Short mmCIF file of C-alpha atoms and ligand atoms in Angstrom, two decimals:
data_model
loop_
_atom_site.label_atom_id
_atom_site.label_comp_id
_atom_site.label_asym_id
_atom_site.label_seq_id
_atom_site.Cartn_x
_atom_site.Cartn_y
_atom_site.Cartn_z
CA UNK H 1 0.00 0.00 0.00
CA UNK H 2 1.08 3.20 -0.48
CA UNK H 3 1.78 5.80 2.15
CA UNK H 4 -0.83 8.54 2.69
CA UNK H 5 -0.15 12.15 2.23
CA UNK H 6 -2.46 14.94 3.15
CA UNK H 7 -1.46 17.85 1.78
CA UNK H 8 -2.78 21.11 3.35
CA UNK H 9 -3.20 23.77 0.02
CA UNK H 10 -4.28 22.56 -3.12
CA UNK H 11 -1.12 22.28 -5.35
CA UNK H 12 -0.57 22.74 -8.73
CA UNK H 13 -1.55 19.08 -11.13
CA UNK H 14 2.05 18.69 -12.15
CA UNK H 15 2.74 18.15 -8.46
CA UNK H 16 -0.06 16.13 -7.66
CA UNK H 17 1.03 14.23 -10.67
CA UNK H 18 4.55 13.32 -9.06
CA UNK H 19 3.17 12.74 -5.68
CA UNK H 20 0.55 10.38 -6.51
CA UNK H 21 3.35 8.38 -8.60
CA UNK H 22 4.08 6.94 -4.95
CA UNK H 23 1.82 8.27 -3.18
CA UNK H 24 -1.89 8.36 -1.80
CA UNK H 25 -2.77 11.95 -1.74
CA UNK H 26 -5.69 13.52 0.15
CA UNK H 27 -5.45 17.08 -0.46
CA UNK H 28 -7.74 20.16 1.30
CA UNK H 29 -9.38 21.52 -1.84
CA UNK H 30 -8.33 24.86 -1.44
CA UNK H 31 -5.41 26.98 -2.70
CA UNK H 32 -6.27 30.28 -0.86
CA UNK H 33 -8.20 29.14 2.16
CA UNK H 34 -6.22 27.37 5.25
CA UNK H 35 -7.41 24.09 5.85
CA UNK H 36 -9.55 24.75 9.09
CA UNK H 37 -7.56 22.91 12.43
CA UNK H 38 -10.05 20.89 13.40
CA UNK H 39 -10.03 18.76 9.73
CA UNK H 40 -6.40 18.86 10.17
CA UNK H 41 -6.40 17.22 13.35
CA UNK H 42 -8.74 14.96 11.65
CA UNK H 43 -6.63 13.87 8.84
CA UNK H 44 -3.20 13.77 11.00
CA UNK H 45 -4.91 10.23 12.11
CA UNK H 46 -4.69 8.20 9.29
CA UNK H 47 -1.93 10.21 7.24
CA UNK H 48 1.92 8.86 6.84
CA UNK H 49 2.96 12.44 6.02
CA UNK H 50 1.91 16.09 5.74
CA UNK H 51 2.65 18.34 3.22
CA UNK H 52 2.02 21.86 5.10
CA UNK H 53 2.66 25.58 4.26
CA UNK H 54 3.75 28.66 6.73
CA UNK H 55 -0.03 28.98 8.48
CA UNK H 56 -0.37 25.52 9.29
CA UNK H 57 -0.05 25.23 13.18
CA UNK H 58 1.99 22.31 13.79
CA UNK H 59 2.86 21.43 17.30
CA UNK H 60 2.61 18.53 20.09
CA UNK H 61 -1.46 18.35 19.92
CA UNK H 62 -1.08 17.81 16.12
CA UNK H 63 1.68 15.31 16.23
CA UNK H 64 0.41 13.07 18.98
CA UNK H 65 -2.64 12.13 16.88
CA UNK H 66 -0.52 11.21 14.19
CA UNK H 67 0.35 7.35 14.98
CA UNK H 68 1.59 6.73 11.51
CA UNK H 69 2.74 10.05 10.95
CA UNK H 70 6.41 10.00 9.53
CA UNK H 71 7.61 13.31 8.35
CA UNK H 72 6.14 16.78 7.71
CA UNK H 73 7.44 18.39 4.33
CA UNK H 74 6.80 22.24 5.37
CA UNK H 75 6.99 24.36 2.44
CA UNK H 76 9.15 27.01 3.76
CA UNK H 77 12.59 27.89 4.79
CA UNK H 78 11.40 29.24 8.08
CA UNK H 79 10.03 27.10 10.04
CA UNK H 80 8.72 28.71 13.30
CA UNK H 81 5.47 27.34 12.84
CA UNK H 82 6.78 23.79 13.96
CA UNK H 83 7.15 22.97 17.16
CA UNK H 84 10.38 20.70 16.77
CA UNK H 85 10.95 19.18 20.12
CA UNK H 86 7.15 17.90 20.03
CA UNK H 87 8.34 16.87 16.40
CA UNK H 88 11.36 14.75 17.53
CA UNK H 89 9.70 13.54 20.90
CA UNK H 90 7.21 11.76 18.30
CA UNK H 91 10.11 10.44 15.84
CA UNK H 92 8.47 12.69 13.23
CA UNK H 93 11.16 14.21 10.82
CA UNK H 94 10.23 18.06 9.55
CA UNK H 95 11.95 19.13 6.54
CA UNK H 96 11.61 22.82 4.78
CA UNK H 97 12.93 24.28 1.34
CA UNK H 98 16.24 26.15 2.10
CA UNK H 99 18.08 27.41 -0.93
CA UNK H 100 16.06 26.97 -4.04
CA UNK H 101 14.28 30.22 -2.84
CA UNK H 102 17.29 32.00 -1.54
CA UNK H 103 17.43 34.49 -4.69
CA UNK H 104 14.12 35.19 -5.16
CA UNK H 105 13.33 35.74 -1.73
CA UNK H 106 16.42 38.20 -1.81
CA UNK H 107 15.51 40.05 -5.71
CA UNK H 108 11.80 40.68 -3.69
CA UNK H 109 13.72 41.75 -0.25
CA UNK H 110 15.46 44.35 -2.80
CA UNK H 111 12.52 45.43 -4.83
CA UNK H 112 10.94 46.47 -1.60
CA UNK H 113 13.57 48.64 -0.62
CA UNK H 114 13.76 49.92 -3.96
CA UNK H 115 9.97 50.61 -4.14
CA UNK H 116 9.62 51.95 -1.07
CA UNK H 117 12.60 54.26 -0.91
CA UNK H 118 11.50 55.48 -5.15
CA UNK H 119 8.14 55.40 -3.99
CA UNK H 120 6.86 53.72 -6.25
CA UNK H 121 3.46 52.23 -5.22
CA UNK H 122 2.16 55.69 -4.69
CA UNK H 123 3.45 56.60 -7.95
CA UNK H 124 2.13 54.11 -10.10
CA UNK H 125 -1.33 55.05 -7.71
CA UNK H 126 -0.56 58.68 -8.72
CA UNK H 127 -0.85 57.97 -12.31
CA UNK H 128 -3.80 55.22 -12.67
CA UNK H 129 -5.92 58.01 -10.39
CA UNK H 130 -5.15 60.23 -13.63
CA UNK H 131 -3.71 63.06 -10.80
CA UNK H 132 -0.25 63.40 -13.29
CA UNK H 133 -0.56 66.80 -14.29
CA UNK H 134 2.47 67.90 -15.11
CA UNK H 135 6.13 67.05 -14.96
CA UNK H 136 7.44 68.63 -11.75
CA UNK H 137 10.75 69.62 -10.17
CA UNK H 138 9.63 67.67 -6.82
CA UNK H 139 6.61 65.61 -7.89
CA UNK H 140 7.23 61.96 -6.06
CA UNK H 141 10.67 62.51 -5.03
CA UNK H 142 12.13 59.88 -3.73
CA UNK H 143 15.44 58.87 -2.14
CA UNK H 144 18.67 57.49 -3.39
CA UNK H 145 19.69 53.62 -2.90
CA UNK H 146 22.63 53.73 -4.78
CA UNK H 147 25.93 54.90 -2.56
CA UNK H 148 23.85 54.95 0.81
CA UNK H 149 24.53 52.01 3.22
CA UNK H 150 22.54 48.73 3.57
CA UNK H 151 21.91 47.43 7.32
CA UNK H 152 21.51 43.36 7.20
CA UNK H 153 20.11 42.19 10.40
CA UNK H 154 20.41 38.41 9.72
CA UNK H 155 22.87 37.38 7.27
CA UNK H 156 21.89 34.17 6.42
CA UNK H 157 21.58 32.68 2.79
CA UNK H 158 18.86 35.57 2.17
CA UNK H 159 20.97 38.12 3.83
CA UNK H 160 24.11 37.27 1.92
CA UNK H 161 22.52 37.51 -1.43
CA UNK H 162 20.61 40.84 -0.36
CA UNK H 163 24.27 42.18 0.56
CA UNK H 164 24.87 41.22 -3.20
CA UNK H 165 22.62 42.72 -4.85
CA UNK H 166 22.93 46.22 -2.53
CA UNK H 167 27.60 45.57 -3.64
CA UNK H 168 26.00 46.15 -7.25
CA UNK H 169 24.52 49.26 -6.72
CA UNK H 170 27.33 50.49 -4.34
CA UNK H 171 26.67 50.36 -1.51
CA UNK H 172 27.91 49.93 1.80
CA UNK H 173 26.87 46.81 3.42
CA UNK H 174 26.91 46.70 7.24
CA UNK H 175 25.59 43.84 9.21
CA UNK H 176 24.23 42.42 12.52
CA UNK H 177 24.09 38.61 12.86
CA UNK H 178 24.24 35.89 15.88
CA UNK H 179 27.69 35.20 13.87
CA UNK H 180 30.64 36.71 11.67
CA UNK H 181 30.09 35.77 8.38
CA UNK H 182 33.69 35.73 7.13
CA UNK H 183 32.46 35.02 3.35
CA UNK H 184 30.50 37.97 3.04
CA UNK H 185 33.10 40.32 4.73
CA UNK H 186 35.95 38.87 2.48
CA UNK H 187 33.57 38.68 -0.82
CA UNK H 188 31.49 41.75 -0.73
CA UNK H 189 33.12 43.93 1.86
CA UNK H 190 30.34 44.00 4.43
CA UNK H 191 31.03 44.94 7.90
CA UNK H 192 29.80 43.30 11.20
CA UNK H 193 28.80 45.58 14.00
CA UNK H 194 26.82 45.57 17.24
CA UNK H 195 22.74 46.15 16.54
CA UNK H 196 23.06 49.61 17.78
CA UNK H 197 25.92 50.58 15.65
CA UNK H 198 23.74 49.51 12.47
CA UNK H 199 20.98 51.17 13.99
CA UNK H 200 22.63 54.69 13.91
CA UNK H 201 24.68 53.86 10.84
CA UNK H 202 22.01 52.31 8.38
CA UNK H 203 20.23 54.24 5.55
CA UNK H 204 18.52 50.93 5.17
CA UNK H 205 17.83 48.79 8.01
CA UNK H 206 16.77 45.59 6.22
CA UNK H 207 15.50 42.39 8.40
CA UNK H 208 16.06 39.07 7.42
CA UNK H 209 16.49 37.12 10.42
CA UNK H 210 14.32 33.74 11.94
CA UNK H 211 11.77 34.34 13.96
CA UNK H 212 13.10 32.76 17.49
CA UNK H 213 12.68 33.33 20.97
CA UNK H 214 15.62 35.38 20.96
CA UNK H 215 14.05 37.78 17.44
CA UNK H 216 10.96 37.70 19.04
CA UNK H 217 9.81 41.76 19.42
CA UNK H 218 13.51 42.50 18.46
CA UNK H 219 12.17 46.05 16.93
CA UNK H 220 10.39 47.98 19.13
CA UNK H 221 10.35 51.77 19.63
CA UNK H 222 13.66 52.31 21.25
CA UNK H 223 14.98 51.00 18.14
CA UNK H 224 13.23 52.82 15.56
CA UNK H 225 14.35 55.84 17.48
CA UNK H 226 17.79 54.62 16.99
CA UNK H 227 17.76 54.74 13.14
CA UNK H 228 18.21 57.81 11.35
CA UNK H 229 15.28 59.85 10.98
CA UNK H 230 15.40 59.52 6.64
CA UNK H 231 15.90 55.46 7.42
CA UNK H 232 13.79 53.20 5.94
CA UNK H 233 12.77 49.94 7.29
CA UNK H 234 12.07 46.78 5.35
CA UNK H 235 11.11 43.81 6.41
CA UNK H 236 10.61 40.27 4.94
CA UNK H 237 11.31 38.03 6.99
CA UNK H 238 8.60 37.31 10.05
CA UNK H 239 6.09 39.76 11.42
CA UNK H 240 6.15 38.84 15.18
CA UNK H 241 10.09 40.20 14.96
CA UNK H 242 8.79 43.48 15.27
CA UNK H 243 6.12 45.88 17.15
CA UNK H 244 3.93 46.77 14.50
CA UNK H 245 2.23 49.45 17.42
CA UNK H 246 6.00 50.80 17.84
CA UNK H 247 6.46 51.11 14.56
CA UNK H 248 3.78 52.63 13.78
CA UNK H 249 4.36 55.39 15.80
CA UNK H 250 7.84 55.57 14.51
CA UNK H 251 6.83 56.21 11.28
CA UNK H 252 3.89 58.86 12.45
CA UNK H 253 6.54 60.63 14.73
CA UNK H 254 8.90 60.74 11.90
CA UNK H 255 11.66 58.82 13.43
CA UNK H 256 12.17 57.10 10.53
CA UNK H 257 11.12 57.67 6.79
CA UNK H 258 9.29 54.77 5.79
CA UNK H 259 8.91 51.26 5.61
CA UNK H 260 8.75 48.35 2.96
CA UNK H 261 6.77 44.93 5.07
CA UNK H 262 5.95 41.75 3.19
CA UNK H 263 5.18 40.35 6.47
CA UNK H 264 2.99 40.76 9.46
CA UNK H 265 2.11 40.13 12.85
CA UNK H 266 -1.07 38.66 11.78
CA UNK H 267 -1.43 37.86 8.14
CA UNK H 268 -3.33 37.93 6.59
CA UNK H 269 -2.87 41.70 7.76
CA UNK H 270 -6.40 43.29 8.24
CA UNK H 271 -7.80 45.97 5.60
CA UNK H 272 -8.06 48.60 8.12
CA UNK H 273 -4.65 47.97 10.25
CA UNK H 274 -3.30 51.68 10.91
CA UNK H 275 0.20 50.90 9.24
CA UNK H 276 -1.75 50.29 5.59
CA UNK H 277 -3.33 53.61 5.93
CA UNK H 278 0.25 55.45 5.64
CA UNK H 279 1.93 56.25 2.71
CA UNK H 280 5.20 56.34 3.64
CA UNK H 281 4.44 51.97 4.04
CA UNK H 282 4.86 49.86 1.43
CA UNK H 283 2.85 46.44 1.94
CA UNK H 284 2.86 43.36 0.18
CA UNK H 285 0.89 40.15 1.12
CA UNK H 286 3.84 37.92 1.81
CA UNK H 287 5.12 37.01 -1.22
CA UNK H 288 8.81 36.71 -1.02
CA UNK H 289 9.16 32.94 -2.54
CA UNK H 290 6.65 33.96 -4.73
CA UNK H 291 7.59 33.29 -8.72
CA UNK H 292 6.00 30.16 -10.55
CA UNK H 293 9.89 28.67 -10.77
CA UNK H 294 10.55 28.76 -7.29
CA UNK H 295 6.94 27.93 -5.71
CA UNK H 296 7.23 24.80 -7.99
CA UNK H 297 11.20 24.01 -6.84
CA UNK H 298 9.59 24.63 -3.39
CA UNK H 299 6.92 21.89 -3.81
CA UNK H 300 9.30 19.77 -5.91
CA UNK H 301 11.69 19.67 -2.72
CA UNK H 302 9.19 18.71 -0.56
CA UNK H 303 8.65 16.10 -2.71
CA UNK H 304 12.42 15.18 -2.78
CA UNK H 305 12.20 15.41 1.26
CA UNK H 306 8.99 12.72 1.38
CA UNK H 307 10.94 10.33 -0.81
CA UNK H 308 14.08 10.19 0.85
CA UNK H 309 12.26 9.17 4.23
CA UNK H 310 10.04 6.89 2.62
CA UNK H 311 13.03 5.20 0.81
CA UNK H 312 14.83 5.61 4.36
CA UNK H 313 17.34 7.79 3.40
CA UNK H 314 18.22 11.03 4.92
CA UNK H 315 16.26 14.03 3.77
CA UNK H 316 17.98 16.82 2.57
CA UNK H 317 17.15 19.49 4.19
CA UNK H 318 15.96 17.65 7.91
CA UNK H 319 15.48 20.52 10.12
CA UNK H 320 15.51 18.66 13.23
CA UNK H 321 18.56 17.00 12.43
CA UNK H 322 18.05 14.55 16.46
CA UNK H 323 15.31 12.90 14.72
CA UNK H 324 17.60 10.58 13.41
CA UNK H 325 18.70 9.36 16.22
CA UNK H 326 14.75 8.80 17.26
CA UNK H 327 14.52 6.75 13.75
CA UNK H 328 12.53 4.00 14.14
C1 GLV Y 401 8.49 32.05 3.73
O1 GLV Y 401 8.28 32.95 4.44
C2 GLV Y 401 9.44 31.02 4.00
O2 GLV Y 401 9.88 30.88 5.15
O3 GLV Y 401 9.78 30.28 3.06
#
């Protein structure tokens, strides 16, 4: 018999067409709608694996009602929606998609900052609304990317290539991290410093760190008020890494210039949240990963990651790399 994989979004037919090659596949029937908890607790019963995405809650409740449950392919690189002691208590391998989104994640990263420092959301608003009168001396000025310097609080795979792309348009890379990143400092010339040092230095304070225990409310007002008062403040990594209230304020106190989110503290972010109705705030819908090619190399690796346990070999890219010596 083949193993049984509930899937959690409805994914594209070509992937449906691999999985069900060697595997049973019960999917939710929805690509836009989470599949509601309570049919997820449901279907963790009988399944061998899950095939998840960023909202799904997965933690202790959810894995101790899976008794065949073998590995959870979460289609991600972050993976703070998984609880992963609860994962390895239960023998349960969880696996994410590191690297084939690493430059696309980083291009959007940069396109933010770019928008958001040239404006460019309003502008484009600014000329659908037919208000373009006129060329003017002033009209939607923005501010320069080019030359300024680049903050990187996280350099990680995303951070890295972010620093790449900012070396091409000249700028200065600076950067905060749990760890030196020798690579970076030798290959692009960026410079590690404390978190207050970027604060005060940055013209771009750019977040790309894992939401942890430790990132957890890491930006809050005393830090805004840090930055200079023409910063601007992206982030795409994870909401919950900063006060949204606190930055809020930043931005209406003019502390700092502007800001550039593709994530939130609750996403989807409401219609009427104060920080969408400024703007000086660029907001996307979390969309980082978000090209057909690397959605599909997403879903093709969790595919690659379900094989290798069901052939018993070790996944690539095992997150909780102590469930191997659970392996039963
Ligand atoms: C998306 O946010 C991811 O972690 O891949």
């Amino acid at each position: 018999m083949k193993p049984l994989v509930y899937v959690t979004r409805k994914l594209p037919e070509e992937i449906i067409v691999r999985l069900q090659e060697n595997y049973e596949i019960d999917m939710w029937s929805k690509a836009e709608v989470q599949v509601p908890r309570e049919i997820l607790l449901e279907k963790v019963k009988k399944a061998d694996a899950l095939l998840t995405v960023i909202s799904d809650r997965l933690d202790e409740e959810l894995f101790s009602k899976g008794e065949n449950l073998k590995v959870v392919a979460n289609m991600a690189v972050g993976y703070d929606n998984v609880d992963l002691d609860a994962a390895s208590k239960y023998g349960i391998a969880i696996c994410n998609t590191p690297d084939v989104l690493t430059d696309t994640t980083a291009d959007l990263a940069f396109a933010l900052l770019l928008a958001t420092a040239r404006r460019m959301v309003e502008a484009a608003e600014f000329v659908k609304n037919g208000e373009w009168k006129s060329w003017s001396p002033m009209l939607l000025a923005g501010t320069d990317v080019h030359h300024k310097t680049i903050g990187i609080v996280g350099m990680g795979k995303i951070g890295t290539v972010v620093a790449k792309r900012a070396a091409g348009f000249d700028m200065e890379i600076i950067y905060h991290n749990r760890r030196r990143h020798e690579v970076a400092e030798e290959m692009l010339g960026a410079r590690y410093c404390s978190m207050d040092e970027l604060l005060e230095e940055a013209d771009f304070v750019v977040c790309l760190a894992p939401l942890t225990e430790e990132t957890k409310g890491m930006f809050q007002r005393e830090q805004f008020q840090k930055m200079k008062k023409d910063a601007i403040f992206i982030n795409a990594s994870r909401g919950p890494i900063v006060n949204e209230e606190a930055l809020y304020d930043a931005l209406q106190a003019g502390e700092i210039a502007a800001a550039g989110l593709d994530v939130f503290n609750e996403e989807p972010i409401g219609a009427n949240h104060p920080l969408l109705a400024l703007t000086n705030v660029v907001a996307l819908p979390h969309i980082g990963s978000a090209t057909k090619e690397t959605r599909i190399a997403m879903m093709e690796t969790c595919c690659d990651n379900l094989d290798a346990i069901f052939a018993d070999r070790t996944p690539r890219t095992l997150v909780n790399k102590d469930f191997l010596s659970s392996r039963h």
